[in-house]
mmCIF file of C-alpha atoms and ligand atoms in Angstrom:
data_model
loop_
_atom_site.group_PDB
_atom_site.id
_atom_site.type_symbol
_atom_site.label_atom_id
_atom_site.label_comp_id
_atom_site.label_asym_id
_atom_site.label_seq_id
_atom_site.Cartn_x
_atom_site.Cartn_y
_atom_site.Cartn_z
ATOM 1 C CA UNK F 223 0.000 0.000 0.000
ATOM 2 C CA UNK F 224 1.484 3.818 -0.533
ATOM 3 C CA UNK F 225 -0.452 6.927 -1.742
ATOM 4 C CA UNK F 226 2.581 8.812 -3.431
ATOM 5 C CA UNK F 227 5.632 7.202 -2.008
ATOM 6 C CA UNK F 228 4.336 6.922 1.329
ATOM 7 C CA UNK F 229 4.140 3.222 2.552
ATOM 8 C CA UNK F 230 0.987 1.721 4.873
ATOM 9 C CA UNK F 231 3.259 2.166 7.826
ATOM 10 C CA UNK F 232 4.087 5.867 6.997
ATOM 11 C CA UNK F 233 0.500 6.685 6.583
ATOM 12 C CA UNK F 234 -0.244 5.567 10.032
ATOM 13 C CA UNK F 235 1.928 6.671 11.575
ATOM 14 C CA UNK F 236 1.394 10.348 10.205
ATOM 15 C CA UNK F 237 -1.704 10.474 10.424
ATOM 16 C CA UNK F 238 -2.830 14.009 12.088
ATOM 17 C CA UNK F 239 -6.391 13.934 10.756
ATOM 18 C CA UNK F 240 -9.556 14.207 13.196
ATOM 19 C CA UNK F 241 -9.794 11.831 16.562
ATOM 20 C CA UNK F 242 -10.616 8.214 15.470
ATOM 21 C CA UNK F 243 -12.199 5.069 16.694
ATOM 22 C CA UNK F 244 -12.058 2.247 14.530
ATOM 23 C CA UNK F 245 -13.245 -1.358 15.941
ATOM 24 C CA UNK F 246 -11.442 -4.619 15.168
ATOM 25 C CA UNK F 247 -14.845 -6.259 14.839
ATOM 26 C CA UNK F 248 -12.610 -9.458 15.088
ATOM 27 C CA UNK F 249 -11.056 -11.320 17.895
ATOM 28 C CA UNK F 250 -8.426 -12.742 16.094
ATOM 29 C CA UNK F 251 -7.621 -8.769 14.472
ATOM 30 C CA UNK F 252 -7.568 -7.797 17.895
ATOM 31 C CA UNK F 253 -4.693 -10.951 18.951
ATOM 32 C CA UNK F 254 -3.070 -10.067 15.429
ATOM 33 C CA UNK F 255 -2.751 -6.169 16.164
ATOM 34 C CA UNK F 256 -1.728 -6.550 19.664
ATOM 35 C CA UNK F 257 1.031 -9.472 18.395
ATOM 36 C CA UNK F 258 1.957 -7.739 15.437
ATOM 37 C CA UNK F 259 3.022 -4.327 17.726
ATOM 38 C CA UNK F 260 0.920 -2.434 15.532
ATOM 39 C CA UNK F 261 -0.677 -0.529 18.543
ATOM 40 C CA UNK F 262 2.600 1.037 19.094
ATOM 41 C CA UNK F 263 2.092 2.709 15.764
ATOM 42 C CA UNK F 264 -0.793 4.816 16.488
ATOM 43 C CA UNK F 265 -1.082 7.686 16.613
ATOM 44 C CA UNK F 266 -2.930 9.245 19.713
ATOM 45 C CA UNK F 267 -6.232 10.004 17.987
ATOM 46 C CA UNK F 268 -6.600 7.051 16.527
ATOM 47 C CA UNK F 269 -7.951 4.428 19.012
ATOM 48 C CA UNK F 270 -8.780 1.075 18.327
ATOM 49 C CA UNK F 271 -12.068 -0.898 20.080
ATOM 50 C CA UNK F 272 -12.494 -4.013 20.623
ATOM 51 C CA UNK F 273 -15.968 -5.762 19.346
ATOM 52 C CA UNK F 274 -18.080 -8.726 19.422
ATOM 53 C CA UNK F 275 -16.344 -10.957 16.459
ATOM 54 C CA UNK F 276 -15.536 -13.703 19.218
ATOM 55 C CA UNK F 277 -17.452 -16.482 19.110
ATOM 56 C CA UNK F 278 -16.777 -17.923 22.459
ATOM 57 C CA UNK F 279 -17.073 -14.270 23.852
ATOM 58 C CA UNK F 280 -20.467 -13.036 22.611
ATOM 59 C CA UNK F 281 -22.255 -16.308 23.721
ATOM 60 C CA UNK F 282 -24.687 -15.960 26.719
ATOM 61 C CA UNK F 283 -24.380 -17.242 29.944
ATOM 62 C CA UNK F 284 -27.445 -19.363 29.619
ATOM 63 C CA UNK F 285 -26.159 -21.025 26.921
ATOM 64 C CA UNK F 286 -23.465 -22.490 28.989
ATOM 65 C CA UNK F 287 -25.937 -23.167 31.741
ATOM 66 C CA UNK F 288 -27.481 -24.939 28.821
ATOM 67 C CA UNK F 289 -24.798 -27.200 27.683
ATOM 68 C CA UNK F 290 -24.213 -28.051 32.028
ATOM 69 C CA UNK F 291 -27.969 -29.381 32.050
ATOM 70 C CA UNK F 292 -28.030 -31.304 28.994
ATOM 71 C CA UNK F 293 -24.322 -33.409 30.711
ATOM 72 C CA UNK F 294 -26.042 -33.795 34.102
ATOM 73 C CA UNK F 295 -29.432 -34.031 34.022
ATOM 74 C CA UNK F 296 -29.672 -35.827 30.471
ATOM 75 C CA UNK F 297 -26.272 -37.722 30.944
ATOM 76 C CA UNK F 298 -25.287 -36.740 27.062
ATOM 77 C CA UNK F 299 -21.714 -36.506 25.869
ATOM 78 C CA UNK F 300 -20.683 -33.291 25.471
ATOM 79 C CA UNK F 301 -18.117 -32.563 22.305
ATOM 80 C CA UNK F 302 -16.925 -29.268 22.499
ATOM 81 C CA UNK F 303 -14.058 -27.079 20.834
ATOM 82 C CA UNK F 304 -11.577 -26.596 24.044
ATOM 83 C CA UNK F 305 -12.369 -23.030 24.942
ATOM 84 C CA UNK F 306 -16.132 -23.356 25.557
ATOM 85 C CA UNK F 307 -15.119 -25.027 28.795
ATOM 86 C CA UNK F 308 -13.938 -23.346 31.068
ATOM 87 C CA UNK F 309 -16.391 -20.420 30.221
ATOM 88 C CA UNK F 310 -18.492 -19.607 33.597
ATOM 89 C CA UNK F 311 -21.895 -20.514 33.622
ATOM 90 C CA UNK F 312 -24.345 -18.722 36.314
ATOM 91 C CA UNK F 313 -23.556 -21.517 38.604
ATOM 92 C CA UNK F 314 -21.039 -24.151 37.270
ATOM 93 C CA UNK F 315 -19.196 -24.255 33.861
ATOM 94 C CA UNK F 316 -18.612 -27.156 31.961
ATOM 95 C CA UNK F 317 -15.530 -28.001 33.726
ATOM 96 C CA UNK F 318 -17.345 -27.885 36.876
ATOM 97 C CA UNK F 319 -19.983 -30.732 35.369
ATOM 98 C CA UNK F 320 -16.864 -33.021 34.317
ATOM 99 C CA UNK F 321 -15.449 -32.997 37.702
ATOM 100 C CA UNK F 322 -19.291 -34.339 38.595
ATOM 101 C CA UNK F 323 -18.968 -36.629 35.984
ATOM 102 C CA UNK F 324 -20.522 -34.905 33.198
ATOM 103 C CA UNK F 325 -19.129 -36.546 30.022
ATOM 104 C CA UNK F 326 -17.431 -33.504 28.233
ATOM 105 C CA UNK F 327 -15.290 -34.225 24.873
ATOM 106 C CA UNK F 328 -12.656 -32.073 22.921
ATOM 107 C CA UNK F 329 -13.382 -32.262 19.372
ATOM 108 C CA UNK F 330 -11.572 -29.475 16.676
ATOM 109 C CA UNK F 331 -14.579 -29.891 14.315
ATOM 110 C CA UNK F 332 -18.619 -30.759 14.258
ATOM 111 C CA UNK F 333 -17.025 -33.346 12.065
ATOM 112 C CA UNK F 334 -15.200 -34.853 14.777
ATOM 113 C CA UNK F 335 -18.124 -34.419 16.957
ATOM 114 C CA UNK F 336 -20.595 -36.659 14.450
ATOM 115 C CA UNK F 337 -17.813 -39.534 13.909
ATOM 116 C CA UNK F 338 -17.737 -39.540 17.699
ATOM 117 C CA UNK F 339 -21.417 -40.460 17.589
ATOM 118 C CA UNK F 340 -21.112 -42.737 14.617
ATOM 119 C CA UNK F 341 -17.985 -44.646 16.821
ATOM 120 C CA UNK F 342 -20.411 -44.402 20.191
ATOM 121 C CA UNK F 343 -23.835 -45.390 19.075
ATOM 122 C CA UNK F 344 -24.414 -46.158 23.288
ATOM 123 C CA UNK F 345 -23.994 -42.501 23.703
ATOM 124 C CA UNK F 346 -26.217 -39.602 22.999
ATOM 125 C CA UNK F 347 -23.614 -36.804 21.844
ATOM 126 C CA UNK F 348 -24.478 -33.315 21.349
ATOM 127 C CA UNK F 349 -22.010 -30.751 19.531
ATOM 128 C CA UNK F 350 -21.615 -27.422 20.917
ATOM 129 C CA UNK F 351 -22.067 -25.333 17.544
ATOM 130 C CA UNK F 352 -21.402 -21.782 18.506
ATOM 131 C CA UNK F 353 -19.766 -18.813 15.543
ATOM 132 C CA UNK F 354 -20.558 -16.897 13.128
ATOM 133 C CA UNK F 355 -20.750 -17.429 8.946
ATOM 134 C CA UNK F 356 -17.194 -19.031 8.909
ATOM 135 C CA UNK F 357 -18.015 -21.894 11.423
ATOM 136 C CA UNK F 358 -22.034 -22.775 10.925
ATOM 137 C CA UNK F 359 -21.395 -24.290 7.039
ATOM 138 C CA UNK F 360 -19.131 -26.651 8.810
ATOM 139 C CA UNK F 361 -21.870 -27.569 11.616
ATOM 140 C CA UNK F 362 -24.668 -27.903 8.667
ATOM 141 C CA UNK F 363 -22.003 -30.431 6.996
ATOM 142 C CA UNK F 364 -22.435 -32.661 10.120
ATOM 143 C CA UNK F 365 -25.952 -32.930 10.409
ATOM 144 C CA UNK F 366 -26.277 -33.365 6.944
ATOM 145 C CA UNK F 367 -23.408 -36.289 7.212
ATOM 146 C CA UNK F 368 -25.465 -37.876 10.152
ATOM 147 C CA UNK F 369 -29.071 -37.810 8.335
ATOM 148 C CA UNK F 370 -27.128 -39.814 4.633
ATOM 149 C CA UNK F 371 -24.997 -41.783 7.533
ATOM 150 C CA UNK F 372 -28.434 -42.806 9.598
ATOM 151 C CA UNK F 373 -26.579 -41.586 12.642
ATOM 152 C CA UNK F 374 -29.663 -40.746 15.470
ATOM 153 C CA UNK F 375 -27.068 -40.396 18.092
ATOM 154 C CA UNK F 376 -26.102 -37.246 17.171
ATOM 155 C CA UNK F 377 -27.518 -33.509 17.564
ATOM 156 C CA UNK F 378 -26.232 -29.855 18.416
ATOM 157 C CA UNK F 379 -27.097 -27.146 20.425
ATOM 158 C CA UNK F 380 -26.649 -23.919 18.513
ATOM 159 C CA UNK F 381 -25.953 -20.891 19.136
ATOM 160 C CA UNK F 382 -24.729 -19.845 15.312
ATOM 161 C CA UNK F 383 -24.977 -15.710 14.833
ATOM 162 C CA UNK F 384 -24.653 -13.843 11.982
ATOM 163 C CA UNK F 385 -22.772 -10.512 11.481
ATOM 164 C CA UNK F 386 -25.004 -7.997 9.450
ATOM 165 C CA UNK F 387 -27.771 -7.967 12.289
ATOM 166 C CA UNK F 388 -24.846 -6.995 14.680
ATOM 167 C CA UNK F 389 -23.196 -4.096 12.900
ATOM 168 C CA UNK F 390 -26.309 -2.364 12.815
ATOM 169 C CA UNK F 391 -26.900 -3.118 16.652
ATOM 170 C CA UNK F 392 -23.395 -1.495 16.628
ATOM 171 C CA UNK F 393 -23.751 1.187 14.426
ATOM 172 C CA UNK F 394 -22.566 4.346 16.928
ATOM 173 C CA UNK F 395 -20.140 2.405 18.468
ATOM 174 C CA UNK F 396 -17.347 3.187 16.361
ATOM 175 C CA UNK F 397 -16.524 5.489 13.257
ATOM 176 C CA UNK F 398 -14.665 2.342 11.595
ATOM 177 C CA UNK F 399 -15.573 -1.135 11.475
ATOM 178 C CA UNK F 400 -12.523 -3.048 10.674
ATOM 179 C CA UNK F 401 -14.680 -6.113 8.886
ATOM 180 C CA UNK F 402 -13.291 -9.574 9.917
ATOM 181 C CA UNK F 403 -12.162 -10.874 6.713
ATOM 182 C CA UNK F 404 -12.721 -14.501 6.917
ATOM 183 C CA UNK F 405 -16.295 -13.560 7.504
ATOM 184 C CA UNK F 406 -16.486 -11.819 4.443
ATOM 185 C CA UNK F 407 -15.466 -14.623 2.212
ATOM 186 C CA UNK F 408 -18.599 -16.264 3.333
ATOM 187 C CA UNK F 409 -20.883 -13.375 3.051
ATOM 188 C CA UNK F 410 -19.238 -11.111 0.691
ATOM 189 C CA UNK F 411 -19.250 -7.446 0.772
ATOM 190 C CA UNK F 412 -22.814 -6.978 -0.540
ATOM 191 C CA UNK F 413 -24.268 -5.882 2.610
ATOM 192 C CA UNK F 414 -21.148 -3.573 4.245
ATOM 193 C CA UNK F 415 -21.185 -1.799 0.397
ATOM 194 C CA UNK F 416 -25.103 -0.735 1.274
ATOM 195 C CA UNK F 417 -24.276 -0.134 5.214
ATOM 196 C CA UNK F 418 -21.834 3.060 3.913
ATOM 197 C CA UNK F 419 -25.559 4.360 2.640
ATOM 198 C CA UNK F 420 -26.945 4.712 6.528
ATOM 199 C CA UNK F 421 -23.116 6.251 7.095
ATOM 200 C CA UNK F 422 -21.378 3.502 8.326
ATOM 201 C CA UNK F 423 -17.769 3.399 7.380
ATOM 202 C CA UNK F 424 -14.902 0.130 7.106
ATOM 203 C CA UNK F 425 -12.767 -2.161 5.621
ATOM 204 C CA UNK F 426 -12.616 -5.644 5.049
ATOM 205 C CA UNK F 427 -9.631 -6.896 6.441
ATOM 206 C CA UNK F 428 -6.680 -9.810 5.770
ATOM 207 C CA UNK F 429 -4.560 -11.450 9.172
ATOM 208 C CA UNK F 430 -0.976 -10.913 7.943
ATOM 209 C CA UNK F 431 0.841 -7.549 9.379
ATOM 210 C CA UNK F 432 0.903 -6.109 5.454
ATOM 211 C CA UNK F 433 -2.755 -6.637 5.376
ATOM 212 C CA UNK F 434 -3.408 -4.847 8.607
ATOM 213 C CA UNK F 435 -1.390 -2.292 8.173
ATOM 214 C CA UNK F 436 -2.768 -1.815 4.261
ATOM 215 C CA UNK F 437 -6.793 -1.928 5.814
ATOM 216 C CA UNK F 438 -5.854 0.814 8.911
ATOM 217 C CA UNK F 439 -3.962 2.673 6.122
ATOM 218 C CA UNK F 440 -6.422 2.903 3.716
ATOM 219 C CA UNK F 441 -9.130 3.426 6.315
ATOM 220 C CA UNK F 442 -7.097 6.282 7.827
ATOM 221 C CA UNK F 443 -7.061 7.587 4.178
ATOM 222 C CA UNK F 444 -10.668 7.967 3.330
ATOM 223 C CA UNK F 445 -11.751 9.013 7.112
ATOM 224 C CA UNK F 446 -10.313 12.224 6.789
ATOM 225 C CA UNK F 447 -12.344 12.892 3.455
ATOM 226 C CA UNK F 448 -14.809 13.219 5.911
ATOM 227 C CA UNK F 449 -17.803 10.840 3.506
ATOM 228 C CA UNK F 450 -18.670 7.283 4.842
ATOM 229 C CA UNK F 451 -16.737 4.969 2.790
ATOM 230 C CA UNK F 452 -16.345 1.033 2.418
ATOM 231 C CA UNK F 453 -12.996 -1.000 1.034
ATOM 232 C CA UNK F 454 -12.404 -4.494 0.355
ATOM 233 C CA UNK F 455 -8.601 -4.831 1.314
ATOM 234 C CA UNK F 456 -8.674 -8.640 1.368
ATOM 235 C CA UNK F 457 -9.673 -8.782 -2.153
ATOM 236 C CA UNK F 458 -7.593 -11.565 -2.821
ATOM 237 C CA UNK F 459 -9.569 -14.008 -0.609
ATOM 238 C CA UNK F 460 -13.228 -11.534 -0.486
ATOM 239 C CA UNK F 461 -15.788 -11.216 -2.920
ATOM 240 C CA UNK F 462 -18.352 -9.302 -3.529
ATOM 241 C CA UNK F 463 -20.870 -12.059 -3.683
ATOM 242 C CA UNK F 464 -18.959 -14.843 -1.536
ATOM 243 C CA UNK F 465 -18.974 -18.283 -1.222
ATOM 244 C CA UNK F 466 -22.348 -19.047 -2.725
ATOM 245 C CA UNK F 467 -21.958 -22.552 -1.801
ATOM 246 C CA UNK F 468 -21.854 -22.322 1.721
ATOM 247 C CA UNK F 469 -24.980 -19.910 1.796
ATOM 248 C CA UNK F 470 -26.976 -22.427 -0.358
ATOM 249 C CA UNK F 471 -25.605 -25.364 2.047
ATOM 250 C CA UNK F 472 -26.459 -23.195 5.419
ATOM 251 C CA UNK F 473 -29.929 -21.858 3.424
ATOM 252 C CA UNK F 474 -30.683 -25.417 2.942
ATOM 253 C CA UNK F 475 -30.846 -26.549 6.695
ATOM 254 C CA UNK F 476 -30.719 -23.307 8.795
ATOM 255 C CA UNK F 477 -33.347 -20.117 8.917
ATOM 256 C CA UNK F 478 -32.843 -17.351 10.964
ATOM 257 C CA UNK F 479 -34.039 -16.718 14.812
ATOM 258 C CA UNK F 480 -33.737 -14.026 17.286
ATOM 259 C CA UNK F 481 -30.559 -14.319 19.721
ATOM 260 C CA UNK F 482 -29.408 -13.367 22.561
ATOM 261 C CA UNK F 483 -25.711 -12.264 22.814
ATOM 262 C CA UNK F 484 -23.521 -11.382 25.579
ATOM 263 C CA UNK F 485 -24.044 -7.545 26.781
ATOM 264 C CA UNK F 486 -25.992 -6.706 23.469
ATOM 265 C CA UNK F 487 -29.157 -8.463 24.810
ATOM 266 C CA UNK F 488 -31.350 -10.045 21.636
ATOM 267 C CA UNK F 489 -30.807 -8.949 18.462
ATOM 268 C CA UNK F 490 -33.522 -10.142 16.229
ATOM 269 C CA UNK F 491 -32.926 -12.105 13.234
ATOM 270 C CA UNK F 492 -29.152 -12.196 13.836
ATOM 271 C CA UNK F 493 -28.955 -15.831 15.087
ATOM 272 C CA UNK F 494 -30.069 -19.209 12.940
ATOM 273 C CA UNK F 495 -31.676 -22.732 14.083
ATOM 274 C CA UNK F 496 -32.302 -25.800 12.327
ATOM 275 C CA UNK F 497 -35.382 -25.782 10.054
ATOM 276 C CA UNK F 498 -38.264 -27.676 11.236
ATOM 277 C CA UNK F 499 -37.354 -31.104 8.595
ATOM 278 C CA UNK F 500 -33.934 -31.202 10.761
ATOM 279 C CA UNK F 501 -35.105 -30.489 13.739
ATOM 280 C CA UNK F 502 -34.320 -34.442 15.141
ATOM 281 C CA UNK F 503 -30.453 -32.791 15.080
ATOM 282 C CA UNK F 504 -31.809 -29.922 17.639
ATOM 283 C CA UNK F 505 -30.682 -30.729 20.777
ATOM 284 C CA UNK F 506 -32.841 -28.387 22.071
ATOM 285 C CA UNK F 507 -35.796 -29.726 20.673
ATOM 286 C CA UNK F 508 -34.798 -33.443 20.985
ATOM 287 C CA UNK F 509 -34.247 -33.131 24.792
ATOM 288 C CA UNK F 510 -37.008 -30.684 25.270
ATOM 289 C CA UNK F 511 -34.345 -28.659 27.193
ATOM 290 C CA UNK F 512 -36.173 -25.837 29.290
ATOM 291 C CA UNK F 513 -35.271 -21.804 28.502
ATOM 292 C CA UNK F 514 -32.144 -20.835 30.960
ATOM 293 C CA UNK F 515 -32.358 -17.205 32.381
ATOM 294 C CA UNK F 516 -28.237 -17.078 32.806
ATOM 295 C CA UNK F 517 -26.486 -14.780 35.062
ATOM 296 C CA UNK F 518 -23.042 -13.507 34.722
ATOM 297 C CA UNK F 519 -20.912 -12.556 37.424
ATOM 298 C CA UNK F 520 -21.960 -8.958 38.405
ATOM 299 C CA UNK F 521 -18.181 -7.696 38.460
ATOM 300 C CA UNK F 522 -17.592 -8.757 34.810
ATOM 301 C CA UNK F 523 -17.179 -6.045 32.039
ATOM 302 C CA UNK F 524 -17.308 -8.324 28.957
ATOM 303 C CA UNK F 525 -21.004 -6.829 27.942
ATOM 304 C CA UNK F 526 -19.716 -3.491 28.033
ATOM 305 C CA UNK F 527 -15.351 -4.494 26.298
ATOM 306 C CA UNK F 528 -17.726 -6.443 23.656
ATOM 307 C CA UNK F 529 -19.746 -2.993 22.530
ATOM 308 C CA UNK F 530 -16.316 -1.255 22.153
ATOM 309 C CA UNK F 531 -17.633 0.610 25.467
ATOM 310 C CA UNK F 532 -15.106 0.213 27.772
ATOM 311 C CA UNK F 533 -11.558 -1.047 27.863
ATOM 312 C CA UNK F 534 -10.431 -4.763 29.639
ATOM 313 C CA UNK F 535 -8.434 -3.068 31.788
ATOM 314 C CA UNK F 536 -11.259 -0.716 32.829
ATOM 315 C CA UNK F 537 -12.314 -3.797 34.699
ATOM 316 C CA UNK F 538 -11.645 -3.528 38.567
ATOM 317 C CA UNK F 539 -11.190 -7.548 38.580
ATOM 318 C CA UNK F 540 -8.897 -7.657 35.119
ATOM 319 C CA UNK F 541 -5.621 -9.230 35.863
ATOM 320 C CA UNK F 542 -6.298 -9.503 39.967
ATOM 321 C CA UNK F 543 -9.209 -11.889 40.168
ATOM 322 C CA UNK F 544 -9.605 -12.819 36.677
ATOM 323 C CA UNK F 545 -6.739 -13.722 34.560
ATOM 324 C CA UNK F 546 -6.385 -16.679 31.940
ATOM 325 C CA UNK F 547 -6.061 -19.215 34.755
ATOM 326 C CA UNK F 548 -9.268 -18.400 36.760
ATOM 327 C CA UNK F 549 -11.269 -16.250 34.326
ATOM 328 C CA UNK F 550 -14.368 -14.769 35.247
ATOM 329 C CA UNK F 551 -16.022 -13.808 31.937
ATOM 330 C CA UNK F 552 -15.830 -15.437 28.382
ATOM 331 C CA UNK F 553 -13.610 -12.575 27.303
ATOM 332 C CA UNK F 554 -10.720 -14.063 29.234
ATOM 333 C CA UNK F 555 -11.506 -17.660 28.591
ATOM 334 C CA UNK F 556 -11.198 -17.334 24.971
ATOM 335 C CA UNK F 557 -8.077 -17.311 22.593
ATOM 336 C CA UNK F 558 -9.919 -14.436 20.583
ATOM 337 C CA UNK F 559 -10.766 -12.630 23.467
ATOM 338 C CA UNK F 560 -9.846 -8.817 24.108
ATOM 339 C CA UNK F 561 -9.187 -9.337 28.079
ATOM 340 C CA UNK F 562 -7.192 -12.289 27.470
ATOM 341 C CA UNK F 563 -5.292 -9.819 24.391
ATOM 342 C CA UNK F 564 -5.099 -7.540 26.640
ATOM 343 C CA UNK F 565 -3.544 -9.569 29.572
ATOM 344 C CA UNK F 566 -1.075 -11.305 27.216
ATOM 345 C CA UNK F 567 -0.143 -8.289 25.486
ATOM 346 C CA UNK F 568 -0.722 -5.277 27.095
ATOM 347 C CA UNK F 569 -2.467 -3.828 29.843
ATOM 348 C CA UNK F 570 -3.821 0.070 28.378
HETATM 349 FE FE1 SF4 A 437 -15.037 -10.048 32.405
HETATM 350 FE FE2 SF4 A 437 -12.587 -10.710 33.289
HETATM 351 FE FE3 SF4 A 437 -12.814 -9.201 31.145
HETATM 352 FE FE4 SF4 A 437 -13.440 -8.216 33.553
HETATM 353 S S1 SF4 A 437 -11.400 -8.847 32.853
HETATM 354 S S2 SF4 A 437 -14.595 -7.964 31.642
HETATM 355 S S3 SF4 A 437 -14.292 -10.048 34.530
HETATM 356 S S4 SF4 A 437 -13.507 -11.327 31.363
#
């Protein structure tokens, strides 16, 4: 990236335009920026926010207290991706119900999670199927696996979300949405391109330090011509129409529901559930599992670090009571979370 001669790293760095605040919309931008030292090269105006793009982070309490009932009062095998458990739930997390002989299992896929069935047809196994456009095609893949595989064993308990409804919760959070690009390659750009219409500006960003630096360069750019603007700087993995596959696959089995999501409340329309034909893969459903209120821990901040509201370290328990080991919100537990950036990286 230059404009001139100047490189992406020049632009930043020079940048003396109006005060700033763009939000890495992504957990993993947020772990990248911090890693990469990039903070170091802002200026003072220009301050980045932290937002709901993690997964782990942005799902409710209840739905923890969820996944706790269904191992010990249904006795089902839990499979899991690693970070889910040691996320709080209003009484116990799921490490708690394993150490009470809940049956919790580490899986790196849903298709782990349905050849785990397939392998232990004396188990009932539910997958915990949380994320956002990247992660649901590969949850749909499973159930769709189990139904041609005549697997009955097998179900999930979802808590899939989808981006667009979110950004326009998010709207006045931030003048800059740095757009998680892996997101985008799902959903293409279609739908930030008509957001710069209601004045909402961003870029669609890559992982690697050139591609961050190029994204916060070119968004630094257009801000100070002062006109809501939106840029594709992953182009060479975003589209504008994106992986049409994947929508028809997630169309196919999924429709959309209201959701609830950590410190935004529910957004409606911004989370999905099995259609009514699969709905013998809904673990909800299947084991008629009754509606969770879920209470966090009064002294955590994540509702307020995931709106770009306050900072982790605004938190009076960050890095005293609740570090990595012993975390007290989801924002900690999680590898894409901004307290646990924060506490690894930095602590402004
Ligand atoms: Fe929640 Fe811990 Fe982050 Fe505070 S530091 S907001 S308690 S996760």
């Amino acid at each position: 990236m230059s404009e001139g001669k100047k490189t992406a790293r020049e632009i930043i760095e020079g940048y003396d335009g109006p005060a700033v605040r763009i939000m890495e919309v992504c957990g993993t931008h947020t772990h990248e920026i911090f890693r990469l030292g990039i903070r170091k090269l802002l200026p003072k105006q220009v301050e980045l926010i932290s937002g709901p793009g993690c997964p782990v982070c942005v799902t409710p309490v209840s739905y923890i207290d969820e996944a706790v009932y269904l191992a010990l009062e249904k006795s089902v095998t839990i499979c899991t991706f690693g970070d889910l458990v040691r996320v709080p739930g209003s009484k116990k997390s799921l490490a708690d119900a394993r150490s009470e002989g809940g049956k919790i299992h580490i899986v790196y896929s849903p298709a782990d999670a349905e050849k785990y069935a397939k392998e232990h047809s004396e188990e009932e196994v539910v997958f915990l199927s949380v994320g956002f456009e990247t992660t649901t095609p590969a949850g749909c893949l499973s159930v769709k696996k189990a139904k041609e595989e005549g697997i009955t064993n097998y179900s999930m308990l979802i808590a899939n979300k989808t981006m667009p409804q979110a950004y326009e919760a998010l709207k006045g959070s931030a003048d800059i949405f740095l757009y998680p690009g892996h997101v985008n390659a799902i959903t293409g750009t279609k739908l930030c391109e008509e957001l710069v219409q209601e004045g909402v500006s961003g870029v669609v960003a890559g992982f690697t330090a050139k591609e961050l630096l190029t994204a916060l360069a070119v968004a630094l750019t257009h801000f100070q011509k002062g006109k809501p603007f939106f840029v594709n700087c992953y182009p060479r993995v975003v589209t504008e129409e994106g992986s049409k596959e994947a929508q028809r696959l997630v169309d196919t089995l999924m429709e959309a529901c209201d959701s609830e999501w950590r410190g935004l409340g529910i957004i409606p329309g911004s989370g999905l559930r099995l259609r009514d034909e699969w709905g013998m893969y809904d673990a909800r459903k299947k084991y008629q599992v009754p509606k969770m209120e879920g209470r966090a821990n009064p002294a955590c901040r994540c509702g307020d670090v995931l709106q770009g509201k306050c900072k982790p370290s605004d938190c009076k328990v960050f890095g005293k009571v609740c570090t990595p080991q012993h975390p007290v919100g989801a924002c900690m537990v999680s590898g894409e979370g901004a307290c646990s950036a924060y506490y690894m990286y930095g602590r402004e």
